Short mmCIF file of C-alpha atoms and ligand atoms in Angstrom, two decimals:
data_model
loop_
_atom_site.label_atom_id
_atom_site.label_comp_id
_atom_site.label_asym_id
_atom_site.label_seq_id
_atom_site.Cartn_x
_atom_site.Cartn_y
_atom_site.Cartn_z
CA LEU X 1 75.70 147.83 98.76
CA VAL X 2 78.24 146.48 96.28
CA LEU X 3 81.06 147.44 98.63
CA LEU X 4 79.25 145.79 101.55
CA LEU X 5 78.74 142.58 99.56
CA VAL X 6 82.40 142.55 98.48
CA ALA X 7 83.47 143.07 102.10
CA LEU X 8 81.20 140.24 103.31
CA GLY X 9 82.43 138.01 100.48
CA LEU X 10 86.06 138.69 101.44
CA ARG X 11 85.32 138.04 105.12
CA SER X 12 83.76 134.67 104.35
CA ARG X 13 86.80 133.54 102.35
CA ARG X 14 88.61 130.49 103.71
CA PRO X 15 91.86 131.55 105.41
CA ARG X 16 94.97 130.68 103.43
CA SER X 17 96.48 127.22 104.17
CA PHE X 18 93.17 126.17 105.79
CA PRO X 19 91.80 122.69 104.88
CA PRO X 20 89.42 122.75 101.88
CA GLY X 21 85.64 122.64 102.17
CA PRO X 22 82.39 123.77 100.59
CA TRP X 23 81.97 127.38 99.56
CA ALA X 24 80.71 129.46 102.49
CA LEU X 25 78.00 132.12 102.14
CA PRO X 26 78.50 135.53 103.76
CA LEU X 27 77.01 135.72 107.29
CA VAL X 28 75.55 132.20 107.54
CA GLY X 29 78.55 130.31 106.16
CA ASN X 30 77.64 126.67 105.46
CA MET X 31 74.80 126.47 107.98
CA LEU X 32 71.97 126.54 105.46
CA SER X 33 73.44 123.81 103.25
CA LEU X 34 73.59 121.30 106.11
CA ASP X 35 70.59 119.16 107.05
CA PHE X 36 70.48 119.33 110.85
CA ASN X 37 68.20 116.26 110.93
CA ASN X 38 70.89 114.23 109.21
CA LEU X 39 73.97 116.18 110.20
CA HIS X 40 76.11 113.14 111.09
CA ASN X 41 75.69 111.67 107.59
CA ASP X 42 76.07 115.05 105.85
CA MET X 43 79.33 115.70 107.66
CA THR X 44 80.65 112.22 106.91
CA LYS X 45 79.74 112.51 103.20
CA LEU X 46 81.61 115.82 102.88
CA ALA X 47 84.83 113.91 103.67
CA GLU X 48 84.37 111.88 100.47
CA GLN X 49 84.49 115.15 98.52
CA TYR X 50 87.03 117.21 100.46
CA GLY X 51 89.18 114.59 102.24
CA ASN X 52 89.53 113.54 105.87
CA VAL X 53 90.38 117.03 107.07
CA TYR X 54 88.02 119.72 105.80
CA SER X 55 86.61 123.00 107.03
CA LEU X 56 83.14 124.47 107.39
CA LYS X 57 81.96 127.88 108.41
CA MET X 58 79.16 127.92 110.98
CA GLY X 59 77.87 131.47 110.91
CA HIS X 60 81.14 133.37 111.11
CA VAL X 61 83.00 130.66 113.03
CA TRP X 62 85.46 128.46 111.14
CA THR X 63 85.36 124.79 112.15
CA VAL X 64 87.67 121.98 111.07
CA VAL X 65 86.15 118.49 110.83
CA LEU X 66 88.38 115.41 111.27
CA ASN X 67 87.29 112.13 109.69
CA GLY X 68 88.51 108.55 109.66
CA PHE X 69 90.25 106.56 112.36
CA SER X 70 93.87 107.50 111.65
CA THR X 71 93.07 111.23 111.29
CA LEU X 72 91.15 111.28 114.60
CA GLN X 73 93.95 109.40 116.31
CA GLU X 74 96.49 111.84 114.92
CA GLY X 75 94.38 114.85 115.94
CA LEU X 76 93.34 113.71 119.39
CA SER X 77 96.83 112.54 120.33
CA LYS X 78 98.20 116.10 120.12
CA GLY X 79 98.28 116.23 123.92
CA ASP X 80 97.33 119.53 125.47
CA HIS X 81 97.28 121.35 122.10
CA MET X 82 93.89 119.91 121.25
CA SER X 83 92.36 119.52 124.68
CA ASP X 84 90.58 122.86 125.14
CA ARG X 85 86.91 123.45 124.48
CA PRO X 86 85.20 126.37 122.75
CA ALA X 87 83.15 128.69 124.97
CA PHE X 88 79.65 128.79 123.45
CA PRO X 89 77.48 131.83 124.30
CA ILE X 90 74.38 129.62 124.60
CA HIS X 91 76.09 128.05 127.64
CA THR X 92 78.14 130.91 129.04
CA ASP X 93 75.07 133.16 129.10
CA VAL X 94 73.34 130.94 131.68
CA LEU X 95 75.76 128.52 133.28
CA PRO X 96 77.64 129.81 136.31
CA ASP X 97 81.10 128.47 135.77
CA LEU X 98 83.27 126.19 133.74
CA GLY X 99 82.74 122.78 135.34
CA ILE X 100 84.31 119.89 133.41
CA VAL X 101 82.70 119.35 130.01
CA PHE X 102 83.23 122.87 128.63
CA ALA X 103 86.20 123.90 130.75
CA SER X 104 89.71 124.41 129.40
CA GLY X 105 93.25 124.64 130.71
CA TYR X 106 94.11 124.41 134.39
CA SER X 107 90.54 124.55 135.70
CA TRP X 108 89.50 121.64 133.47
CA LYS X 109 92.49 119.49 134.50
CA GLN X 110 91.81 120.13 138.15
CA GLN X 111 88.07 119.42 138.01
CA ARG X 112 88.49 116.36 135.81
CA GLN X 113 91.09 114.91 138.17
CA PHE X 114 88.92 115.66 141.18
CA ALA X 115 85.80 114.10 139.63
CA LEU X 116 87.69 110.96 138.58
CA SER X 117 89.22 110.42 142.00
CA THR X 118 85.89 111.10 143.76
CA LEU X 119 84.01 108.59 141.58
CA LYS X 120 86.74 106.07 142.40
CA TYR X 121 86.52 106.88 146.11
CA PHE X 122 82.80 106.06 146.03
CA GLY X 123 83.50 102.68 144.57
CA VAL X 124 83.08 103.01 140.78
CA GLY X 125 84.71 99.85 139.41
CA LYS X 126 84.38 98.04 142.76
CA LYS X 127 81.94 95.38 143.95
CA SER X 128 80.10 97.79 146.27
CA HIS X 129 79.12 99.98 143.34
CA GLU X 130 78.08 96.97 141.23
CA SER X 131 75.51 96.15 143.91
CA SER X 132 74.01 99.62 143.78
CA ILE X 133 73.59 99.29 139.97
CA LEU X 134 71.93 95.91 140.45
CA GLU X 135 69.69 97.37 143.14
CA GLU X 136 68.53 100.00 140.65
CA PHE X 137 67.80 97.22 138.18
CA ARG X 138 65.54 95.53 140.75
CA TYR X 139 63.41 98.70 140.98
CA MET X 140 63.32 98.95 137.21
CA SER X 141 62.50 95.30 136.75
CA LYS X 142 59.46 95.63 139.06
CA GLU X 143 58.25 98.57 137.01
CA ILE X 144 58.78 96.77 133.67
CA ALA X 145 57.06 93.61 134.95
CA SER X 146 54.06 95.69 136.00
CA HIS X 147 53.21 96.17 132.30
CA LYS X 148 52.59 92.37 132.09
CA GLY X 149 53.96 92.03 128.54
CA LYS X 150 51.74 94.83 127.20
CA PRO X 151 53.32 97.58 125.01
CA PHE X 152 54.82 100.53 126.89
CA ASN X 153 57.43 103.23 126.31
CA LEU X 154 60.50 102.71 128.49
CA GLN X 155 62.23 105.98 127.55
CA PHE X 156 61.73 107.88 130.80
CA LEU X 157 61.97 104.83 133.01
CA MET X 158 65.37 104.11 131.44
CA LYS X 159 66.53 107.71 131.86
CA ASN X 160 65.33 107.83 135.46
CA ALA X 161 66.99 104.53 136.37
CA VAL X 162 70.33 105.32 134.69
CA SER X 163 70.24 108.83 136.12
CA ASN X 164 69.72 107.38 139.60
CA ILE X 165 73.09 105.62 139.32
CA ILE X 166 74.94 108.91 138.78
CA CYS X 167 72.59 110.79 141.16
CA SER X 168 73.49 108.38 143.99
CA LEU X 169 77.14 109.33 143.43
CA ILE X 170 76.52 113.10 143.18
CA PHE X 171 73.60 113.66 145.56
CA GLY X 172 73.90 110.54 147.71
CA HIS X 173 70.43 109.22 146.89
CA ARG X 174 68.17 107.98 144.12
CA PHE X 175 64.81 109.40 142.97
CA ASP X 176 61.54 107.51 142.90
CA TYR X 177 60.22 106.81 139.38
CA LYS X 178 57.06 108.70 140.30
CA ASP X 179 58.89 111.76 141.66
CA GLU X 180 57.21 114.54 139.61
CA LYS X 181 59.99 117.06 140.18
CA PHE X 182 62.68 114.66 139.03
CA LEU X 183 60.69 113.55 135.99
CA GLN X 184 60.33 117.20 135.07
CA LEU X 185 64.12 117.59 135.26
CA ILE X 186 64.93 114.68 133.01
CA THR X 187 62.30 115.91 130.57
CA LEU X 188 64.03 119.31 130.58
CA LEU X 189 67.36 117.62 129.96
CA ASP X 190 65.86 115.66 127.07
CA LYS X 191 64.42 118.83 125.50
CA GLY X 192 67.68 120.72 126.11
CA VAL X 193 69.71 118.08 124.30
CA GLN X 194 67.37 118.29 121.29
CA ILE X 195 67.75 122.07 121.04
CA GLU X 196 71.54 121.90 121.59
CA GLY X 197 71.83 119.91 118.37
CA SER X 198 69.56 122.18 116.34
CA ILE X 199 70.23 125.12 114.06
CA TRP X 200 68.92 127.41 116.84
CA ALA X 201 71.91 126.69 119.03
CA GLN X 202 74.25 127.23 116.06
CA LEU X 203 72.56 130.56 115.30
CA TYR X 204 72.81 131.61 118.94
CA ASN X 205 76.52 130.82 119.08
CA SER X 206 77.13 132.72 115.84
CA PHE X 207 74.93 135.77 116.51
CA PRO X 208 74.45 135.92 120.30
CA VAL X 209 73.58 139.60 120.48
CA LEU X 210 70.74 139.17 118.02
CA MET X 211 69.52 135.80 119.27
CA ARG X 212 69.32 136.96 122.89
CA ARG X 213 66.57 139.31 121.72
CA LEU X 214 64.76 136.99 119.32
CA PRO X 215 62.19 134.49 120.58
CA GLY X 216 62.82 130.82 119.87
CA PRO X 217 63.56 127.41 121.41
CA HIS X 218 67.01 128.61 122.55
CA HIS X 219 65.23 130.38 125.44
CA THR X 220 63.51 127.10 126.39
CA LEU X 221 66.93 125.46 126.50
CA GLN X 222 68.36 128.16 128.73
CA LYS X 223 65.32 128.12 131.03
CA GLY X 224 65.67 124.34 131.30
CA TYR X 225 69.34 124.69 132.27
CA ARG X 226 68.45 127.31 134.90
CA ASP X 227 65.82 124.98 136.39
CA ILE X 228 68.29 122.08 136.55
CA MET X 229 70.79 124.36 138.29
CA ASP X 230 68.19 125.52 140.80
CA PHE X 231 67.47 121.90 141.59
CA ILE X 232 71.19 121.22 142.10
CA LYS X 233 71.54 124.31 144.31
CA THR X 234 68.68 123.05 146.52
CA GLU X 235 70.49 119.72 146.88
CA ILE X 236 73.72 121.54 147.80
CA ASN X 237 71.93 123.63 150.44
CA LYS X 238 70.41 120.47 151.95
CA HIS X 239 73.91 118.96 152.06
CA ARG X 240 75.30 121.98 153.90
CA GLU X 241 72.79 121.42 156.73
CA ASP X 242 74.27 118.12 157.88
CA TRP X 243 77.65 118.08 156.13
CA ASN X 244 80.39 116.30 158.04
CA PRO X 245 83.78 116.68 156.30
CA SER X 246 85.16 113.59 158.03
CA ASP X 247 82.32 111.41 156.68
CA PRO X 248 81.65 112.39 153.05
CA ARG X 249 78.53 110.79 151.57
CA ASP X 250 78.88 111.82 147.93
CA PHE X 251 80.47 114.11 145.31
CA ILE X 252 78.84 117.25 146.77
CA ASP X 253 80.19 116.56 150.28
CA CYS X 254 83.71 116.01 148.89
CA PHE X 255 83.49 119.22 146.85
CA LEU X 256 82.30 121.21 149.90
CA THR X 257 85.41 120.01 151.73
CA GLU X 258 87.58 121.28 148.86
CA ILE X 259 85.80 124.66 148.96
CA GLN X 260 86.46 124.83 152.70
CA LYS X 261 90.16 123.97 152.22
CA HIS X 262 90.53 126.70 149.63
CA GLN X 263 88.72 129.29 151.73
CA ASP X 264 91.26 128.65 154.47
CA LYS X 265 94.14 129.50 152.14
CA ARG X 266 95.75 132.91 151.85
CA ASP X 267 95.06 134.78 148.59
CA ASP X 268 98.58 134.21 147.28
CA GLU X 269 98.20 130.45 147.85
CA LEU X 270 94.95 130.14 145.93
CA ASP X 271 95.51 128.06 142.84
CA ALA X 272 92.22 126.29 142.52
CA CYS X 273 88.76 126.68 141.10
CA PHE X 274 86.84 125.15 143.99
CA ASP X 275 83.87 127.41 144.56
CA GLU X 276 80.10 127.05 144.64
CA GLY X 277 79.67 128.00 140.96
CA ASN X 278 81.98 125.20 139.91
CA LEU X 279 80.30 122.75 142.28
CA VAL X 280 76.95 123.48 140.60
CA LYS X 281 78.41 123.22 137.11
CA CYS X 282 80.42 120.03 137.77
CA SER X 283 77.33 118.35 139.29
CA PHE X 284 75.33 119.56 136.27
CA ASP X 285 77.94 118.08 133.90
CA LEU X 286 78.07 114.70 135.61
CA PHE X 287 74.26 114.55 135.86
CA GLY X 288 73.79 115.47 132.18
CA ALA X 289 76.58 113.33 130.73
CA GLY X 290 75.80 110.38 132.99
CA THR X 291 72.07 110.34 132.23
CA GLU X 292 71.59 110.72 128.49
CA THR X 293 74.38 108.71 126.89
CA THR X 294 74.03 105.41 128.75
CA SER X 295 70.22 105.43 128.76
CA ILE X 296 70.09 106.11 125.01
CA THR X 297 72.55 103.24 124.39
CA LEU X 298 70.40 100.86 126.41
CA ARG X 299 67.27 101.96 124.53
CA TRP X 300 69.04 101.18 121.26
CA GLY X 301 69.99 97.83 122.78
CA VAL X 302 66.41 96.89 123.64
CA LEU X 303 65.22 97.94 120.17
CA TYR X 304 67.91 95.88 118.40
CA MET X 305 67.07 92.84 120.55
CA ALA X 306 63.37 93.15 119.74
CA LYS X 307 64.18 93.28 116.01
CA TYR X 308 66.95 90.64 115.89
CA THR X 309 65.27 87.97 117.98
CA GLU X 310 67.80 85.29 117.05
CA ILE X 311 70.59 87.45 118.50
CA GLN X 312 68.51 88.07 121.63
CA GLU X 313 68.07 84.29 122.03
CA LYS X 314 71.82 83.67 121.67
CA VAL X 315 72.56 86.26 124.37
CA GLN X 316 69.96 84.62 126.64
CA GLU X 317 71.51 81.18 126.04
CA GLU X 318 74.90 82.55 127.09
CA ILE X 319 73.39 84.22 130.16
CA ASP X 320 71.65 80.97 131.13
CA SER X 321 74.80 78.90 130.77
CA VAL X 322 77.22 81.31 132.51
CA ILE X 323 75.02 83.04 135.11
CA GLY X 324 71.82 81.02 135.23
CA GLN X 325 68.61 82.32 136.78
CA SER X 326 69.50 81.97 140.44
CA ARG X 327 71.99 84.83 140.81
CA GLU X 328 72.54 88.33 139.46
CA PRO X 329 75.20 89.19 136.85
CA SER X 330 78.59 90.45 137.95
CA MET X 331 81.47 92.11 136.08
CA GLU X 332 83.47 88.91 136.68
CA ASP X 333 81.12 87.19 134.23
CA ARG X 334 82.10 89.42 131.33
CA PRO X 335 85.25 87.51 130.20
CA ASN X 336 83.12 84.34 130.06
CA MET X 337 80.43 85.98 127.92
CA PRO X 338 82.13 86.90 124.61
CA TYR X 339 78.89 86.91 122.62
CA THR X 340 77.04 89.25 125.00
CA ASP X 341 80.11 91.48 125.16
CA ALA X 342 80.25 91.59 121.34
CA VAL X 343 76.53 92.45 121.14
CA ILE X 344 76.94 95.34 123.61
CA HIS X 345 79.93 96.68 121.65
CA GLU X 346 77.99 96.41 118.39
CA ILE X 347 75.02 98.27 119.91
CA GLN X 348 77.40 101.06 120.86
CA ARG X 349 79.05 101.09 117.44
CA ILE X 350 75.89 101.16 115.36
CA GLY X 351 73.97 103.28 117.91
CA ASN X 352 76.69 105.94 117.50
CA VAL X 353 75.25 107.86 120.43
CA VAL X 354 77.66 110.82 120.36
CA PRO X 355 77.94 111.19 116.57
CA PHE X 356 80.19 114.26 116.29
CA ASN X 357 82.01 113.81 119.59
CA LEU X 358 82.24 117.03 121.63
CA PRO X 359 84.02 119.96 119.99
CA HIS X 360 87.67 120.62 120.82
CA VAL X 361 89.61 123.81 120.23
CA THR X 362 93.29 124.21 119.39
CA ASN X 363 95.39 126.24 121.81
CA LYS X 364 98.47 126.24 119.54
CA ASP X 365 98.99 125.84 115.80
CA VAL X 366 98.60 122.10 115.17
CA GLN X 367 99.55 119.92 112.15
CA ILE X 368 96.88 117.38 111.19
CA GLY X 369 96.69 115.43 107.94
CA GLY X 370 99.24 117.76 106.34
CA TYR X 371 97.34 120.98 107.23
CA THR X 372 98.23 123.58 109.81
CA ILE X 373 95.21 124.28 111.98
CA PRO X 374 95.78 127.65 113.62
CA LYS X 375 95.43 128.28 117.35
CA GLY X 376 91.86 129.00 118.49
CA VAL X 377 90.02 126.99 115.81
CA ILE X 378 87.13 124.67 116.71
CA VAL X 379 87.82 121.05 115.75
CA VAL X 380 85.07 118.44 115.44
CA PRO X 381 86.47 114.87 115.62
CA ASN X 382 83.64 113.16 113.73
CA LEU X 383 83.08 109.81 115.46
CA THR X 384 80.49 108.71 112.87
CA SER X 385 83.21 108.60 110.23
CA VAL X 386 85.15 106.08 112.37
CA LEU X 387 82.33 103.90 113.69
CA PHE X 388 80.99 103.47 110.12
CA ASP X 389 84.33 103.52 108.29
CA LYS X 390 84.16 100.90 105.53
CA ASN X 391 87.91 100.36 105.78
CA GLU X 392 87.56 99.34 109.42
CA TRP X 393 84.29 97.36 109.59
CA GLU X 394 83.26 94.44 107.38
CA THR X 395 79.57 95.45 107.24
CA PRO X 396 79.49 99.01 108.65
CA ASN X 397 75.78 99.62 108.09
CA THR X 398 74.52 96.27 109.39
CA PHE X 399 73.99 95.22 113.00
CA ASN X 400 76.62 92.51 113.21
CA PRO X 401 78.08 91.36 116.57
CA GLY X 402 80.59 89.38 114.46
CA HIS X 403 82.59 92.63 114.18
CA PHE X 404 83.84 91.83 117.68
CA LEU X 405 84.25 88.05 117.45
CA ASN X 406 86.99 85.92 115.90
CA LYS X 407 86.44 82.60 114.11
CA GLU X 408 86.52 80.71 117.41
CA GLY X 409 83.81 82.94 118.86
CA LYS X 410 86.23 84.76 121.18
CA PHE X 411 85.75 88.48 121.83
CA VAL X 412 88.15 90.73 119.92
CA GLN X 413 88.78 94.36 120.77
CA ARG X 414 88.81 96.65 117.68
CA ALA X 415 91.01 99.74 117.60
CA ALA X 416 88.40 101.72 115.66
CA PHE X 417 85.81 101.19 118.39
CA ILE X 418 86.00 104.68 119.90
CA PRO X 419 82.46 105.73 120.98
CA PHE X 420 84.04 107.27 124.11
CA SER X 421 86.59 109.14 121.97
CA VAL X 422 90.36 108.95 122.66
CA GLY X 423 93.09 111.22 123.98
CA LYS X 424 93.16 113.55 126.95
CA ARG X 425 89.45 114.40 126.74
CA VAL X 426 88.31 110.79 126.48
CA CYS X 427 84.95 110.28 128.23
CA LEU X 428 85.42 110.69 131.96
CA GLY X 429 82.64 108.19 132.65
CA GLU X 430 83.88 105.44 130.29
CA ASN X 431 84.58 102.97 133.07
CA LEU X 432 81.26 103.65 134.79
CA ALA X 433 79.34 103.48 131.50
CA ARG X 434 80.90 100.14 130.50
CA ILE X 435 79.95 98.64 133.87
CA GLU X 436 76.40 100.02 133.67
CA LEU X 437 75.96 98.74 130.13
CA PHE X 438 77.14 95.23 130.92
CA LEU X 439 75.24 94.81 134.18
CA LEU X 440 71.98 96.39 133.02
CA PHE X 441 71.92 94.79 129.56
CA THR X 442 72.57 91.28 130.94
CA SER X 443 70.05 91.85 133.75
CA PHE X 444 67.39 92.88 131.21
CA LEU X 445 67.85 89.77 129.12
CA GLN X 446 68.23 87.46 132.10
CA ARG X 447 64.79 88.48 133.27
CA PHE X 448 62.85 89.61 130.14
CA THR X 449 62.38 88.86 126.46
CA PHE X 450 61.73 91.96 124.38
CA SER X 451 59.52 92.09 121.31
CA MET X 452 57.82 94.70 119.15
CA PRO X 453 54.07 95.09 119.67
CA PRO X 454 52.11 92.99 117.14
CA GLY X 455 52.09 94.62 113.70
CA VAL X 456 54.68 97.27 114.66
CA GLU X 457 58.05 97.43 112.86
CA ALA X 458 61.18 98.64 114.67
CA VAL X 459 62.33 102.06 113.38
CA PHE X 460 66.07 102.66 113.37
CA LYS X 461 66.12 106.14 111.86
CA PRO X 462 67.57 108.18 114.74
CA ARG X 463 66.41 111.40 116.33
CA VAL X 464 69.40 113.69 115.65
CA SER X 465 70.68 116.20 118.19
CA ILE X 466 74.07 116.31 119.88
CA PHE X 467 73.15 112.65 120.52
CA LEU X 468 71.59 110.07 118.20
CA SER X 469 68.67 108.47 120.00
CA PRO X 470 65.88 106.13 118.93
CA GLN X 471 62.53 107.69 118.05
CA PRO X 472 60.14 107.08 120.97
CA TYR X 473 58.90 103.49 120.68
CA GLN X 474 56.59 101.02 122.39
CA ILE X 475 57.98 97.67 123.46
CA CYS X 476 56.65 94.45 125.02
CA ALA X 477 58.69 92.86 127.81
CA THR X 478 57.73 89.30 128.78
CA LEU X 479 59.03 87.80 132.02
CA ARG X 480 61.27 84.84 131.11
CA GLU X 481 60.22 82.67 134.06
CA GLU X 482 56.75 82.55 132.57
C1 HEM N 501 82.84 113.20 127.52
C2 HEM N 501 80.82 109.42 125.24
C3 HEM N 501 78.85 107.96 129.45
C4 HEM N 501 80.79 111.78 131.70
C5 HEM N 501 82.46 112.29 126.55
C6 HEM N 501 82.83 112.37 125.16
C7 HEM N 501 82.26 111.32 124.52
C8 HEM N 501 81.54 110.56 125.51
C9 HEM N 501 82.38 110.97 123.04
C10 HEM N 501 83.68 113.49 124.51
C11 HEM N 501 85.14 113.10 124.46
C12 HEM N 501 85.98 114.14 123.75
O1 HEM N 501 85.71 115.32 123.87
O2 HEM N 501 86.93 113.76 123.03
C13 HEM N 501 80.09 108.72 126.18
C14 HEM N 501 79.31 107.52 125.90
C15 HEM N 501 78.76 107.12 127.09
C16 HEM N 501 79.19 108.05 128.11
C17 HEM N 501 79.16 106.89 124.53
C18 HEM N 501 77.85 105.96 127.40
C19 HEM N 501 77.52 104.99 126.62
C20 HEM N 501 79.23 108.84 130.43
C21 HEM N 501 78.89 108.72 131.83
C22 HEM N 501 79.43 109.80 132.46
C23 HEM N 501 80.12 110.60 131.45
C24 HEM N 501 78.08 107.58 132.47
C25 HEM N 501 79.32 110.09 133.93
C26 HEM N 501 80.28 110.25 134.72
C27 HEM N 501 81.48 112.49 130.75
C28 HEM N 501 82.16 113.74 131.03
C29 HEM N 501 82.76 114.14 129.83
C30 HEM N 501 82.43 113.13 128.83
C31 HEM N 501 82.19 114.47 132.36
C32 HEM N 501 83.62 115.38 129.59
C33 HEM N 501 85.07 114.99 129.78
C34 HEM N 501 86.02 116.15 129.57
O3 HEM N 501 85.66 117.10 128.90
O4 HEM N 501 87.14 116.06 130.08
N1 HEM N 501 81.67 111.18 126.74
N2 HEM N 501 79.98 109.00 127.51
N3 HEM N 501 79.99 109.98 130.24
N4 HEM N 501 81.68 112.14 129.43
FE1 HEM N 501 80.91 110.53 128.51
#
């Protein structure tokens, strides 16, 4: 037993020349000393003790955490050396292929490039796509107005509506807000995201052989992912029935054309990862990433407006003077609406929706902050440490649109505003998300005034998972024309 304990103790020692960090226990490492319901703050506080580059052991996996704007910039600007992702057993056990979000190397580059050019082909960033976002708002607005100013929870309506924008691009159509099957899917996604950020997922990734056999929420997560994939496969099969390569309707049609092209190649010419497994996984990635993040940000936005009514009024004044009530917002309005733009940026900063970023992995030895991070180590570029950095923001813990305004009230871009991350892995949907946020947020406040139900206080303590989202809340939305 003594020998075993000594061996375990030696195994859990920090490798030489590794960044410092808290003492790691044998087997579980630092997992038990972290509060998974407050992980973003715990991780940021550790930097005060160990410096901007420190290391943690999650189970038996060493992880380096980067903190502070300049350290993240240094780390994420290492080109291809930092652009791979770790392969987590909780995903690889159920998901068919690499897709985009968790792919590395050539396959990732190819799929990312393809997804970006396909989104562009279907008009993201162009007027035609703006109108489809505004059309979705019209559906949503009808639904919100139907509550006649009475308290309701807009969580799933928001998810469904935002998801419809990405679904129209992937599947070529939107889903009705009462579509049971679709509601079930976004509920599964919501649950999945919660479990992804829990200790269960960490345990699974550290001890997959054991966890595969043990009951627990990790099986719910994997079942949810399988159901979402089945749904996507059904959509793909429907597409195959009336697919016309010369008239692509959406992402799936374009991908089917690529699969066809690659099937026609000789074996020695094959250099691509266009197959059905990757089509399912890429659609899954775009659906997941495009649904949660933007809808959570907008839910934070509504909550902040209901709490800070004077800020809501100022945004509405700007909307009334620049857009008025007789037409819908357009992206061309944004440069003329510095206050609204600043409020949206501040919602993103303080909402801190992707608190730890997504994990990266080094594919060569890399120098960061004076340490050599060896090849194959997981790196977490902690976005919380930048969005709340007291050296970058005047009042980091207060909702203050002034962070993005100069003395004359003009909008100012801040370098430390990096909710979409930076570098080669920067969010693929940044452009789309920024358009959605501006058009939907201004549309909301053009048409409605939000308030908390009488006697209810807004709660800003987030629900922590891989995303930070508001706790479910009830809101009143009053039509402004009234
Ligand atoms: C990746 C944030 C909306 C698709 C990411 C990453 C962040 C992020 C922090 C990780 C970057 C890194 O690893 O360094 C956000 C935020 C959003 C948003 C804050 C909204 C407010 C969207 C939307 C889409 C999307 C609407 C839909 C197309 C993706 C994809 C990746 C990604 C596919 C993986 C990129 C890759 O690994 O190459 N996002 N995102 N995101 N995002 Fe977003």
